[in-house]
PDB file of C-alpha atoms in Angstrom:
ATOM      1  CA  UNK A   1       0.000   0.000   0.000  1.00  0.00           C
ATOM      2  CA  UNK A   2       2.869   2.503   1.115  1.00  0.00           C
ATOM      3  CA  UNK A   3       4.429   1.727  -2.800  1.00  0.00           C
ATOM      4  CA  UNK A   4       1.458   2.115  -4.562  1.00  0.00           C
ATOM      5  CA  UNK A   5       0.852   5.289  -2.899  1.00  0.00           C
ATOM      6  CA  UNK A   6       4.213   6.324  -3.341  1.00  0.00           C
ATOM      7  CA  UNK A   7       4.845   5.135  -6.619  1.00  0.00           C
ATOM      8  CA  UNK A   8       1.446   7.745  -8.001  1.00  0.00           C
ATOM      9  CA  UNK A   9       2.598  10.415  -6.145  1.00  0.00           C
ATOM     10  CA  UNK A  10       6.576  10.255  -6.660  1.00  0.00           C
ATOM     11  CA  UNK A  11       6.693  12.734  -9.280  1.00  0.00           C
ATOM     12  CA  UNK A  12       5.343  15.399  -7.322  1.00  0.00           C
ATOM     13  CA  UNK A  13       8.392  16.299  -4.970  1.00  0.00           C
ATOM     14  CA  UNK A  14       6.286  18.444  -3.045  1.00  0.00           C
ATOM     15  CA  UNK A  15       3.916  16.005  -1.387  1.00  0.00           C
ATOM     16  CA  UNK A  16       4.730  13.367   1.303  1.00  0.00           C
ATOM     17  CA  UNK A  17       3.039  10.989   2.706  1.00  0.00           C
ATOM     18  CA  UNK A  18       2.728  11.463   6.390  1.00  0.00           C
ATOM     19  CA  UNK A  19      -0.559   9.202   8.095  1.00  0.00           C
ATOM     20  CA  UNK A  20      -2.429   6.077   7.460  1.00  0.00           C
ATOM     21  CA  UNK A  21      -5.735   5.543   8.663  1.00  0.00           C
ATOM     22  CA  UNK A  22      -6.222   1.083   9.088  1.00  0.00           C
ATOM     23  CA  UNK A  23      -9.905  -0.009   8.061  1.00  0.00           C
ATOM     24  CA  UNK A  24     -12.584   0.393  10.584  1.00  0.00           C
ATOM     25  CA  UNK A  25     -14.576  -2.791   8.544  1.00  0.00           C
ATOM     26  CA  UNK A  26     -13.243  -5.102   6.244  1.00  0.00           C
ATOM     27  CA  UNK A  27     -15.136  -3.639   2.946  1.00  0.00           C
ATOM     28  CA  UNK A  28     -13.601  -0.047   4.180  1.00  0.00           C
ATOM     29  CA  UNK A  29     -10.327   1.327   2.335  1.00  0.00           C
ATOM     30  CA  UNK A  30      -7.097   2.315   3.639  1.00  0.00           C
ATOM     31  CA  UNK A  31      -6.481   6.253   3.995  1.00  0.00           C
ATOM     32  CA  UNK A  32      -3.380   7.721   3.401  1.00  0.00           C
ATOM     33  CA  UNK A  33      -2.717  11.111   4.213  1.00  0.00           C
ATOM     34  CA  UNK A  34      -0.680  13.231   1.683  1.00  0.00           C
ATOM     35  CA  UNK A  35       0.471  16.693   2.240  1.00  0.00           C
ATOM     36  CA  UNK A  36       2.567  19.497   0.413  1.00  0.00           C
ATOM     37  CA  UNK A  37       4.829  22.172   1.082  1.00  0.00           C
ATOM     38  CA  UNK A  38       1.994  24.865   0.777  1.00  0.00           C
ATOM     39  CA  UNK A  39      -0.184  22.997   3.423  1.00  0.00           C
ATOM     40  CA  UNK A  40      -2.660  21.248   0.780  1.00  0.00           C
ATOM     41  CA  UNK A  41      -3.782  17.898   2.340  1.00  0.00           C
ATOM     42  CA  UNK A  42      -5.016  14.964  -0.181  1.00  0.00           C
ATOM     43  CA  UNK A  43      -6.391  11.650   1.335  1.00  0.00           C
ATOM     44  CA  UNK A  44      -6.173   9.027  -1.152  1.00  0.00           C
ATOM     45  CA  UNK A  45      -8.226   5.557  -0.705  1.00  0.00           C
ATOM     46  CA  UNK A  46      -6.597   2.085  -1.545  1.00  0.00           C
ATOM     47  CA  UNK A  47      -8.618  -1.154  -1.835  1.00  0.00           C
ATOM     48  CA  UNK A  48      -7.269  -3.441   1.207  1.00  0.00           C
ATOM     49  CA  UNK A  49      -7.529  -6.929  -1.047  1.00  0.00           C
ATOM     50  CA  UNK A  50      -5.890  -5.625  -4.563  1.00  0.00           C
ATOM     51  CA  UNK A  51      -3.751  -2.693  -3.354  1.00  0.00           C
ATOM     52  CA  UNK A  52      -5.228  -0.549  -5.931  1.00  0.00           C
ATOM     53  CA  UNK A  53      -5.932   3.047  -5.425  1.00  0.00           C
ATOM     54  CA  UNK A  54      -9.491   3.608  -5.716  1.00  0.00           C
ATOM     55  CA  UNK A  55      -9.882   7.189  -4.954  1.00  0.00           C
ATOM     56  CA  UNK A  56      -8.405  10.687  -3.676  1.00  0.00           C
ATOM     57  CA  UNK A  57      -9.715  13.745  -2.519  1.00  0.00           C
ATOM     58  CA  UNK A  58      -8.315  16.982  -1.166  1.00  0.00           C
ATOM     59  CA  UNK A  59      -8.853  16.775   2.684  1.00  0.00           C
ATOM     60  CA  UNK A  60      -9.580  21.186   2.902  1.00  0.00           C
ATOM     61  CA  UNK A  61     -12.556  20.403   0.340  1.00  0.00           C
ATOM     62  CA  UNK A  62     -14.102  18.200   2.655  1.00  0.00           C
ATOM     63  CA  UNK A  63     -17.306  18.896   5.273  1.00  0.00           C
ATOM     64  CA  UNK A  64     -15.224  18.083   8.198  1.00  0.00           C
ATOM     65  CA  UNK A  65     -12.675  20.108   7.259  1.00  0.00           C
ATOM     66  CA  UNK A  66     -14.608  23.087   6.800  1.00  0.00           C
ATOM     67  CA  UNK A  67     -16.365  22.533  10.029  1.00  0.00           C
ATOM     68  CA  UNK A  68     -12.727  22.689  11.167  1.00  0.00           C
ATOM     69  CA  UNK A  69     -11.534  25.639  10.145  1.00  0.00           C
ATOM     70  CA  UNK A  70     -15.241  27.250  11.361  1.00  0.00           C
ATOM     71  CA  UNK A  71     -14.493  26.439  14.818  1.00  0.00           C
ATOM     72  CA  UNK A  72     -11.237  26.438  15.031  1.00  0.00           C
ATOM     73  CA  UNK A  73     -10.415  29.778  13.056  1.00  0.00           C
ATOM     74  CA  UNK A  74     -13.979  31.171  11.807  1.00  0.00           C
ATOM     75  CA  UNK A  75     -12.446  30.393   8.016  1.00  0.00           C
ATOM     76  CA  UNK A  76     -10.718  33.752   9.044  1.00  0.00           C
ATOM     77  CA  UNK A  77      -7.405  32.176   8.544  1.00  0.00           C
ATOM     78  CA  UNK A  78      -4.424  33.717  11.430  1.00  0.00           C
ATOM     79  CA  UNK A  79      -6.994  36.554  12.040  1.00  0.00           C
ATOM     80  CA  UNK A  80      -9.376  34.515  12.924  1.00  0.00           C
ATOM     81  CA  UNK A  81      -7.057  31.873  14.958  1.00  0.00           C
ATOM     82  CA  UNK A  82      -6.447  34.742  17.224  1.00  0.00           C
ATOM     83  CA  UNK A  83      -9.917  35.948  17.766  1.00  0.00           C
ATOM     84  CA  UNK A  84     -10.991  32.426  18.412  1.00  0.00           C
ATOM     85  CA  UNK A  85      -8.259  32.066  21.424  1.00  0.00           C
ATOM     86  CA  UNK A  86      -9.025  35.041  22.953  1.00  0.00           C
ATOM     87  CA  UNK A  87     -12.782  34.299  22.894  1.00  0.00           C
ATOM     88  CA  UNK A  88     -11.772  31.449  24.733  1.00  0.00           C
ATOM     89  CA  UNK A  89      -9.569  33.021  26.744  1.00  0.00           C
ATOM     90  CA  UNK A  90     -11.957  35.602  28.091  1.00  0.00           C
ATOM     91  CA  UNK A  91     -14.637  32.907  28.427  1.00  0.00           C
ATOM     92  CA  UNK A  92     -12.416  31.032  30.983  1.00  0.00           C
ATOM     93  CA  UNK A  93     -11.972  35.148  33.614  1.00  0.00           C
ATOM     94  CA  UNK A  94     -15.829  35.399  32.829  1.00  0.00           C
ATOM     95  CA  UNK A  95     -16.175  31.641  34.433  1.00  0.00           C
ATOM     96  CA  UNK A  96     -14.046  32.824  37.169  1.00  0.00           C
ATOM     97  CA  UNK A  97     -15.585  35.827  37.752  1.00  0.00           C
ATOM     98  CA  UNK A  98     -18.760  34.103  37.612  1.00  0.00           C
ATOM     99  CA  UNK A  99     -17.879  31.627  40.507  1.00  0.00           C
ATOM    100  CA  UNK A 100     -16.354  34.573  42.251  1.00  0.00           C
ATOM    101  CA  UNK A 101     -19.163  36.863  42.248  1.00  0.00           C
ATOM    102  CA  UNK A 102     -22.149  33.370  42.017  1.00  0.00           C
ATOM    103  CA  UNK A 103     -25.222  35.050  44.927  1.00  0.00           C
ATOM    104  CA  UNK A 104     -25.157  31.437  46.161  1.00  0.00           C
ATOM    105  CA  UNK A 105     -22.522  31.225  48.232  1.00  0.00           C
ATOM    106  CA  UNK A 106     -24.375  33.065  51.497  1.00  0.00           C
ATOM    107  CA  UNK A 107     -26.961  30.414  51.853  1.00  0.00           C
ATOM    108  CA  UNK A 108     -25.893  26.982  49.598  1.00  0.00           C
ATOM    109  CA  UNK A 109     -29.312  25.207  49.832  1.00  0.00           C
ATOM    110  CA  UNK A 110     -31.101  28.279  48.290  1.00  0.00           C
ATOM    111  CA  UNK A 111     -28.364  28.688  45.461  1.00  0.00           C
ATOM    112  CA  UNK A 112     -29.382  25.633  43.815  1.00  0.00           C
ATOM    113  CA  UNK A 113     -33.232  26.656  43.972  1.00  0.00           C
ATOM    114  CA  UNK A 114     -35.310  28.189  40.872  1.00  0.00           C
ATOM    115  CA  UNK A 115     -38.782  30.097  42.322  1.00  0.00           C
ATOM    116  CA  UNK A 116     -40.717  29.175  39.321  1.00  0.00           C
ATOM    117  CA  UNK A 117     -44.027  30.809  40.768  1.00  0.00           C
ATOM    118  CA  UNK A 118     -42.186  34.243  41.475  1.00  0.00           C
ATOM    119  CA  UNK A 119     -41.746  37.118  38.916  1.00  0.00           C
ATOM    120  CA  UNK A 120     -40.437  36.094  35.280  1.00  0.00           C
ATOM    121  CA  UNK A 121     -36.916  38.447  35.939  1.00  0.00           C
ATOM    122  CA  UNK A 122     -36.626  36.132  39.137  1.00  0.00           C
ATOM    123  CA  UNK A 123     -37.056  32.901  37.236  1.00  0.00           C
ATOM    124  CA  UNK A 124     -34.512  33.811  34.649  1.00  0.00           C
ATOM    125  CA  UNK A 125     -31.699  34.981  37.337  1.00  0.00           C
ATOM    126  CA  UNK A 126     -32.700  32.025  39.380  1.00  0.00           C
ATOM    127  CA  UNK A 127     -32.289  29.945  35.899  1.00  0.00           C
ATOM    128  CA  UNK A 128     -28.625  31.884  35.039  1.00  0.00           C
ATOM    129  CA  UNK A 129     -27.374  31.297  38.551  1.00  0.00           C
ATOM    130  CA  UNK A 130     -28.242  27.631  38.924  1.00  0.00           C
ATOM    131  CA  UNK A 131     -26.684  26.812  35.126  1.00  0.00           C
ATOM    132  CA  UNK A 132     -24.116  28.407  35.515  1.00  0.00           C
ATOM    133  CA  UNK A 133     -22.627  27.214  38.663  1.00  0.00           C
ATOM    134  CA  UNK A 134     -23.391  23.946  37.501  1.00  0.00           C
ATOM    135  CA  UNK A 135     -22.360  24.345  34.362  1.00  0.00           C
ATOM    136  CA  UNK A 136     -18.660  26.473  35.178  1.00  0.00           C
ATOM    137  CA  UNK A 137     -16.259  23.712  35.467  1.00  0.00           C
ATOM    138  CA  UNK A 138     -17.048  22.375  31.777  1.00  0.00           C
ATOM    139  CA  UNK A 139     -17.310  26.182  30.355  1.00  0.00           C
ATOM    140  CA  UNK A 140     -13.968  26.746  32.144  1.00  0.00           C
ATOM    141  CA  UNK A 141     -12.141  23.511  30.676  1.00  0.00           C
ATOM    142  CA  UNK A 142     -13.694  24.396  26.882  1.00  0.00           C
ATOM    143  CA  UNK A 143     -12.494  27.397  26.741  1.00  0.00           C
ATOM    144  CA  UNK A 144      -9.279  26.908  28.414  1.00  0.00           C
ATOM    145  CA  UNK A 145      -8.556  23.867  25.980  1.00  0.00           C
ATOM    146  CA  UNK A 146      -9.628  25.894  23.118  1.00  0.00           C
ATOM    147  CA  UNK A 147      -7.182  28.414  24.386  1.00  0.00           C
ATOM    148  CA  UNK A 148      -4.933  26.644  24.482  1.00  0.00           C
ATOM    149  CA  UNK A 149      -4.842  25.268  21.083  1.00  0.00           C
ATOM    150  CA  UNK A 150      -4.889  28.138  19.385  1.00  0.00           C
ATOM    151  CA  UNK A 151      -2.306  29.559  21.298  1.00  0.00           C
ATOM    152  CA  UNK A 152       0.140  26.511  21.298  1.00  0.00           C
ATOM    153  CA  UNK A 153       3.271  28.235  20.862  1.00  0.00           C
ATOM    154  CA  UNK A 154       2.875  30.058  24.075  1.00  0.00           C
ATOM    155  CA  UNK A 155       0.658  27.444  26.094  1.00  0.00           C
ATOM    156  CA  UNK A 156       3.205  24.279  25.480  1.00  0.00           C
ATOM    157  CA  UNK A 157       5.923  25.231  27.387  1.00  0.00           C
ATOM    158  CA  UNK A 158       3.428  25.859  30.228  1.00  0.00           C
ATOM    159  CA  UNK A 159       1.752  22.669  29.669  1.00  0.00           C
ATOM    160  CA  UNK A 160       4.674  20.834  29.945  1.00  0.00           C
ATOM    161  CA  UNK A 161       5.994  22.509  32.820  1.00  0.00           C
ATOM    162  CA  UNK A 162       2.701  22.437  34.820  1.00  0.00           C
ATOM    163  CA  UNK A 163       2.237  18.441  34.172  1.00  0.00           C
ATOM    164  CA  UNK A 164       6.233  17.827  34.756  1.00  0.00           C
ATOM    165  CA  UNK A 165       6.343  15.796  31.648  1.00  0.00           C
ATOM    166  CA  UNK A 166       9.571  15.998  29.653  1.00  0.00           C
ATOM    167  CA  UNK A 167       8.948  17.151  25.677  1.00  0.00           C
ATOM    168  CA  UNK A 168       9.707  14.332  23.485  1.00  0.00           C
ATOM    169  CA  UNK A 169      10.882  14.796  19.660  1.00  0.00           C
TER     170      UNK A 169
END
């Protein structure tokens, strides 16, 4: 499979193959993951019995991809990247603030309680308190991951510091 791949794709210098997806089922195909020096991806499908390549694609046209790049960058490219980490970013001092600053903490019991027959403002703060204290410790993690993946050159050292792990090449 790695020769056949190889072998279509040898005269373009530019492209190397770098991932291989195994079959999920035995009628699915191997994927093998293709990409070039100006960041074009191409998946291209080989039959698992005859070796044969029996299709390719280029990965950014894809629905997953451009899901991808929508939540990841907002198809804004860098721009985008950025404004995408520092939603997240501000997300995770607004889920802080929130716990900070949560009415609850007084009386605990009558945090956690929704007075459903009392005005409709008092429902919906009694609503917004009780989701989001229960709620804050997933919003935090989201957007701290999120974050932290669009910030990776600055969040890895700290990541690797914080969980004393070494770096490996």
């Amino acid at each position: 499979m790695l020769n056949t791949i190889e072998a279509k794709y040898a005269a373009r210098s530019d492209l190397h193959l770098f991932r291989i997806y195994l079959p999920d089922t035995s009628s699915s195909p191997y994927v093998g993951q293709l990409s070039s020096t100006d960041e074009q991806r191409i998946e291209v499908f080989v039959n698992p019995y005859t070796g044969k390549i029996i299709g390719e694609r280029i990965s950014d046209n894809t629905l997953i991809s451009i899901l991808l790049k929508l939540h990841y960058s907002l198809m804004a490219g860098e721009t985008g990247t950025m404004f995408v980490g520092i939603a997240a970013f501000l997300m995770c001092i607004l889920t802080i603030t929130g716990l900070v600053v949560w009415p609850g903490w007084r009386k605990l019991i009558t945090g956690f309680k929704i007075k459903f027959n009392a005005h409709p403002k008092r429902v919906n703060f009694d609503i917004h308190k009780v989701v989001g204290i229960v709620s804050v410790v997933f919003l935090f993690f989201t957007g701290f991951t999120g974050f932290c993946w669009n910030f990776y050159d600055l969040t890895e050292p700290i990541i690797y510091a914080v969980t004393i792990h070494p770096k490996t090449i």
